[in-house]
Coordinates of C-alpha atoms and ligand atoms in Angstrom, one line a residue:
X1381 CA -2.6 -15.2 7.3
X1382 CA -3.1 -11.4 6.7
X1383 CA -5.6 -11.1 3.4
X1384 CA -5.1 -7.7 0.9
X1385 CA -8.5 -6.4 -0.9
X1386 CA -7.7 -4.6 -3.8
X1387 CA -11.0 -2.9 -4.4
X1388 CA -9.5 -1.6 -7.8
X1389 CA -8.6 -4.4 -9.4
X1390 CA -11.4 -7.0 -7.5
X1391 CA -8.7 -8.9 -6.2
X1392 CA -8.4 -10.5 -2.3
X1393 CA -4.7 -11.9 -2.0
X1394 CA -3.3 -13.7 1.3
X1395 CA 0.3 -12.8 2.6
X1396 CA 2.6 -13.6 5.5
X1397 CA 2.5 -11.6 8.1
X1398 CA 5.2 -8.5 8.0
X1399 CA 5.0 -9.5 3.7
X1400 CA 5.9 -5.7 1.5
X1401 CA 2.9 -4.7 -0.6
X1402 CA 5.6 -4.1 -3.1
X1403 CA 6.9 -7.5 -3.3
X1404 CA 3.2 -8.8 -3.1
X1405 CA 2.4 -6.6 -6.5
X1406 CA 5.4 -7.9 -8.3
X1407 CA 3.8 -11.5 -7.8
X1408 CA 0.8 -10.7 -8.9
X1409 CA -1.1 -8.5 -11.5
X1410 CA -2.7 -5.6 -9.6
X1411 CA -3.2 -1.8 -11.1
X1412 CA -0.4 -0.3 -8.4
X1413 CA 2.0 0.8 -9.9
X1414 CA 5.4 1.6 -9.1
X1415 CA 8.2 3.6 -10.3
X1416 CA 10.7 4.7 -8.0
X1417 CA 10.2 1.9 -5.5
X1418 CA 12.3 4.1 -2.7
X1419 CA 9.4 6.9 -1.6
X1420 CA 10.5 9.4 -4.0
X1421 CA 8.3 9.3 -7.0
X1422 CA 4.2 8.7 -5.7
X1423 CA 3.5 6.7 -8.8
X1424 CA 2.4 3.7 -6.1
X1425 CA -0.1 6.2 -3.8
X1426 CA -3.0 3.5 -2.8
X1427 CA -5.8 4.4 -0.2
X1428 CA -6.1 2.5 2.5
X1429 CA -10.0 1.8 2.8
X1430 CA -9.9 -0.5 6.0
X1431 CA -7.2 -1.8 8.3
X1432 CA -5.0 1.1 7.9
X1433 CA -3.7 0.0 11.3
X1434 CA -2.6 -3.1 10.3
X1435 CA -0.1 -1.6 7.9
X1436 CA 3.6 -0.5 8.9
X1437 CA 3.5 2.7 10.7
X1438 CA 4.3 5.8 8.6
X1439 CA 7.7 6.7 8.4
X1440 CA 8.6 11.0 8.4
X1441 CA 10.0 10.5 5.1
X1442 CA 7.2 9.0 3.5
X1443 CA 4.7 11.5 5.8
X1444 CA 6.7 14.5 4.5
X1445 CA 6.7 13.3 1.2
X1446 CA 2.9 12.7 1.2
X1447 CA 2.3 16.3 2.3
X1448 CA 4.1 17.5 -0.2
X1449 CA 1.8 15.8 -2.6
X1450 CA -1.1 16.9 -0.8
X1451 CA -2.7 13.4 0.1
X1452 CA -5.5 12.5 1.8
X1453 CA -5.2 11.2 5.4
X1454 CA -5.7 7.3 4.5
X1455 CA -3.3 7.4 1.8
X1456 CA -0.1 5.8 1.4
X1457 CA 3.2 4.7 -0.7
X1458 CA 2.7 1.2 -1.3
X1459 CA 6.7 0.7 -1.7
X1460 CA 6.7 1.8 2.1
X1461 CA 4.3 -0.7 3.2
X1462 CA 4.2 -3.8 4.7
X1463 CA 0.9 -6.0 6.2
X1464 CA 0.6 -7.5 9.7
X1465 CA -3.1 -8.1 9.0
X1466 CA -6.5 -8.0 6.9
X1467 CA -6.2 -4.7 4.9
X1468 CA -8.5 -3.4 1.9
X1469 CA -6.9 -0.3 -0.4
X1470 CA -7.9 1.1 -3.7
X1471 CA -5.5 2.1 -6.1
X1472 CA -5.5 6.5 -5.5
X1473 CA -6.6 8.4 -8.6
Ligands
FES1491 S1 7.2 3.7 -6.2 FE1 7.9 5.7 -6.0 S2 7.0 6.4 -4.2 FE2 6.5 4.2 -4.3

């Protein structure tokens, strides 16, 4: 079972396998946070600290909309994401 390591918030969660960081967040209380929940809005930018290839691969929506906001490489929409194994992120400043 895939674990999540919210460096933020202190916080090591386990998931099933292919399980939305979005849906994981509204079931527990983490510092993500979310507004548009479709890839639109960046409120839910997290950086991915290790096991960035265990997440979904990025989508050219979400990478053109990430460019646009001038991310870092590791970073991604939270909303977009779902885990297929161990993963630690940070909540993007
Ligand atoms: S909640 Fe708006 S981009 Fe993820």
């Amino acid at each position: 079972m895939p674990k999540v390591h919210i460096t933020t918030d202190n916080l090591t969660l386990d998931v099933k396998d292919g399980y939305a960081l979005i849906d994981m967040c509204e079931e527990h209380d983490t510092s993500i946070l979310f507004g548009c929940r479709d890839g639109a809005c960046g409120a839910c930018m997290v950086k991915i600290v290790k096991g960035a290839e265990n997440i979904s691969p990025i989508q050219d929506d979400e990478k053109d909309f990430l460019e646009t906001m001038a991310a870092e490489p590791n970073e991604r929409l939270a909303c977009q994401c779902k885990v297929y194994g161990d993963v630690t992120l940070e909540v993007s400043e």
